[in-house]
Amino acid sequence: MLSFLHFLLLIALVACASASSDYHERLLLRPLPQSTLLASFNFRSMESSVAFAQQNFRYFPRSFGQILQHAHTKELHVRFSVGRWDADNWGQRPWHGAREGGTGVELWAWIEAQSEEEAFSRWLTLVNSLSGLFCASLNFIDATKTIRPVMSFVPEGDHANSTSLHLLHGTLPHEVVCTENLTPFLKLLPCKGKAGISSLLDGHKLFDASFQTMAIDVRPVCEGAGGSCVLEMEQTVDMVLDIARSKRPRDDPIPRARPIEEIECDTGKGYNSGDTCYPLDKHAEPAWNLTELFGRPLKGACPLTEETGDDANTLCINTPPERTIQVNTTGKYAETRSASDTLRCYKLPIGAEFDLVLPEQQMTTGLVRAEPQLYAARSINGHGQERGSVQAVIKNPSETDAVEFVYLESLPWFMKPYLHTLRARVDTSSENPVRETYYRPAVDRRRGTHLELRMVIPAGSTLTLTYDFEKAILRYTEYPPDANRGFDVAPAVIRLLAPYQSVDKKGIYLRTTSLLLPLPTPDFSMPYNVIILTSTVMALGFGNIFNLLVRRFVGVDEVPALGAGGLKGVIMGKIERLKAKLGRA
Amino acid sequence: MALLATILALRRDARILKLPPYLSALCIIVGVAWLLVLPLNEYSRNTYVSENALLPGQVHTYFTGSEHNIFRAYRHEVALLVDSSVEERTQKLGDLLRASNLKVATQNYEYHAAGRNISNKNVYAILQGPRADATEAVVLVAAWKNMDGEVNYSGVALVLALARYFKRWSLWSKDIIFLISGDSTSGPQAWVDAYHDQHDPRHVENLKIKSGALQGAVAVDYPAGPWGHRYDKLHIVYDGVNGQLPNLDLFNTAVSIASGQMGIGCTLQRMWKHDDSYQERLRTMLRGMLSQGLGHATGPHSAFIPYHVDAITLVTVGDGWHDEMSLGRTVESLFRSLNNLLEHLHQSFFFYLLLQANRFVSIGTYLPSAMLIAANFSITAIALWVQSGRPATPSANPIATEPSSSASKSEKNKGKEAEKSKDEKKPSMTVAEKDGAIALFPTKDLEITERALFLPLIFVLTTHFLGLLPLYVFNNTPEPYLAHTFLAVSNITSVLPLGAAYLLRQFKRPTAQEMTLIQCFSVLFLGMFLSALATLNFSLAFIIGILSCPLSFVRTSKNKILGTVMYAVLALLNPVMVIQAATWFFGHGVVEILVKAAEGWHVWGLWTQVVVWLVWWPAWFAGSVVVAGGLFA
């Protein structure tokens, strides 16, 4: 039952272990409650700093490396996320939330520069280059969406001269992450999705998951003082698959009602009959296999990984020991068990397909679900076009430990918070939980609000943070398409400081969901009405004045030629005109 | 120039003062006639779906097969809960929702209105859209008891079955909230208030889990018992609290899906048999106006609309051949349409009158009707203001060069002998000289009539404040005393104008001008208020406008008989009397209405009472005092 903690330690050790080979990959599968499965893919490629500086790339992708060099970026973190982590059911986040981003795209980097202006211009270079590389709208991260966090992020890597490093952070909460972002992600891998665990990554299944996040982290790692440094690039994909949904065939994904014969009815109910069926819950673990779940087979190991040792075990599954697992492959594989048999790892065959088959099974034991250190939820209150308020509810489930954390909000400029209305209340004590505040107010159309709060939440308490805000009225051209949807507000980032310390420098994070901010939106047909009305008035006015200016008004008696009116006059006029024409000719 | 001078001089013409009552009457007649022509094809339009994203009825629905067996089981489960306590019931309903792997929470609420204690419990579940980011949500509501107090067996079971079914789909772009409210009006109100954090935590519990901004809500009302009942039509209820309406696109989508895709007829405003004739359309429109004017909650959806969440209720009516699964598929298709929405519903109309399920009148067409009625009061107010500034006996015909008609008549009668006397009767003249030109004016025309504004203003303001008294009394009297209170208030208000007029006569002896000004101000307030109200709640403005029309025409009369008749007419149009007559006509008890009104005031945020007691009643009171003043002259 304690196995999960062992396992966490193990993961941490794996991540930290200094490398002998330069490329590692590992897929960890972990069944979660309610027939879901967490799949954590982790790929690490290393390049020595010397080789990197000489542009001698082996496992590190060249396209990516050159962008980093060009933008003088020393450490980089990119996140693409869809969906939300259901902490109530699924427990602690994978990697303690350190490899997770808010909904949409999130990016932060340490950039080497002499001044803030230089750092910002290099940041713009970076986001524009990455935008092209990942087919994402990262180029929309401009000054209004960029902040410089003070307490929320610390460098994961070892940096020699940290004084000239500038941390910049930008988010795009409205960005829809999809297959066009996965393809460039896979291209950065040495095996490019053709072999190894990355061959399981299929866009259809990945983006049908209940929660998925893709992360890229680049950091320099140095061994001791003055030791050799390597540049480590870590690519992570975490996804939570709904097993029943993923097992549906791709060409018929409709969840039709199953035939009544297949449904187990509760015959103990008095009304049970041929046409009435109270469905019984199945408590058995569902059956699944990798091919069915990921929509494609696992095509053996990536030949670049270690052949022996712990790093050769690229596929691990974390289940109770009693769970039956059958291996289906034609190649040579090896199984190792660790952490009281709750973790089974497989060394994959090279060049042969590999599949794990788990039959339906009634379980008597389960794994201990690690409870999250904090729960956080955030919502917009109030209604109307003028103002509203934001409420964040943060719960500490621990009965013994008070938790210290940093809460980071990055708000768009058109959402103007009133800082004097900021209230933080803890339900168990009257003490103000806010220890430190960092606030950088917004400047209209130039930068957004940046708010960081260091707070302490006592054991077993709920902290409610509220503040009011005013909605700005935008200019007509500042509204995006589909303006009536509202504007997305980036998720808040929470970083835990104490007492939970991660064993490495990654830190423990969680993020709230993003918010939808409805702004007063004009009726966009109005400008056209105004244009039409103005044009009409202009035309009438212009017509009259032009008439007055150009037309010559002549008294009737001054026109001798037109003395005769009526039909005769008309005929005379025609003849005159004809005469004139003939005369000229 | 000459024309201008003539027009200016017309201001002083006595005949011009005779015109406004006719103009007012014309406004009223045209206003009413305008409303009556609206049902004609030339003035109404066919409905259409404006929002392209909705694509109503473009998807296949799959809520069939074994889902029906499960639905029947859930309906039996619901039927078993009828006699259990609120706690047990919500616990069991929560368990059923939890079994579908949804996040479930409950909410207690307790309101006090008219001495009654409205307490119950909501249970709701959130289906987190697999690809959604918690920014948007749509709500499916089934109240435990419908508006008629029947247990909503099949409606609740349908929500449970749909929750289980919807959970299997991965295409939801928004969260779906399934709400089973304790009752049809206060329950949804408590829930939606708490969702927007606009509630009083003493009466309503906070919501433990929330989702994103609500984009729409659909309520189902299907009270068929555990053995089912096949229905004939869907009755779509759309009126919100205070006469606010949902976006017409939502209504159109529902009609289009139900009738176009599922083949279920749609009906509205309790018009069970609608043959699309002029009379039926007019009746539908008038029922809609009455419902809008009263502004009461008409179903579980009503509470959502003030929060700009478009909502409708689908009620099954009649005996036919449609079963619960067709209603389920209608809801499924409707949610698929709502799921398509990229933006909040905004394309279509928010102000409309429906004549039939697919015919409507838009605000631009119907608004002039109520505006004309309101304008009639403003015209009267201006006329009374002008009249109050005139000398008591104005010169008969100041611009005519001929002798006045009355003088010429008497001339004819009396013959030539009268010439002498006519010379004597000639008014005194004043000579004015400017730039060498000399003019003669009747001296009387140069007299300045000052308006004594103090008493009229104080009187009208006091009257409006006096309205607070019945407003307070009716909203805070416990139910057992309401009947007596109503009787007392109706008796007092009937004789109060007489008393007030008598007291005024005794202590202040107001001049005719002051009486005119009282009426002028009160009618002015009424006219301005009604024209503003017409843009918010057309029907209420129209109904009050029509019921207070006589206020434009009554005057202080020296003729006792005429005065008595006028007072009697006004006494019949006393708001209290109108309420009594209306409740009798529609077959409701007065107490029942007053209890609902008090509940509306305390729970739903209803404003109709404010309009009645602070706008309509003061105007009626001032008008009655003016008429009663003549009786004591």
Short mmCIF file of C-alpha atoms in Angstrom, two decimals, chain A residues 174 176 481-486 488 516, chain B residues 51-54 136 173-174 215 337-346:
data_model
loop_
_atom_site.label_atom_id
_atom_site.label_comp_id
_atom_site.label_asym_id
_atom_site.label_seq_id
_atom_site.Cartn_x
_atom_site.Cartn_y
_atom_site.Cartn_z
CA HIS A 174 -7.54 30.65 -25.54
CA VAL A 176 -6.70 25.37 -28.80
CA PRO A 481 -13.66 37.31 -33.83
CA ASP A 482 -16.57 35.74 -31.91
CA ALA A 483 -16.33 38.61 -29.44
CA ASN A 484 -19.54 37.63 -27.69
CA ARG A 485 -17.88 34.53 -26.33
CA GLY A 486 -15.93 36.63 -23.86
CA ASP A 488 -10.17 33.99 -21.56
CA LEU A 516 -14.20 33.36 -19.21
CA GLU B 51 -27.13 32.05 -35.07
CA ASN B 52 -25.46 29.89 -37.71
CA ALA B 53 -23.60 27.82 -35.14
CA LEU B 54 -26.79 26.33 -33.68
CA GLU B 136 -18.69 27.55 -20.17
CA SER B 173 -17.21 21.49 -25.52
CA LYS B 174 -18.96 22.86 -22.45
CA GLN B 215 -24.63 29.72 -21.70
CA SER B 337 -27.02 22.56 -30.76
CA LEU B 338 -26.08 24.52 -27.64
CA ASN B 339 -22.79 22.65 -27.58
CA ASN B 340 -22.03 24.05 -31.03
CA LEU B 341 -22.26 27.63 -29.82
CA LEU B 342 -19.03 29.58 -30.06
CA GLU B 343 -20.48 32.68 -28.47
CA HIS B 344 -23.17 33.55 -26.01
CA LEU B 345 -26.57 33.68 -27.71
CA HIS B 346 -26.79 37.22 -28.99
#
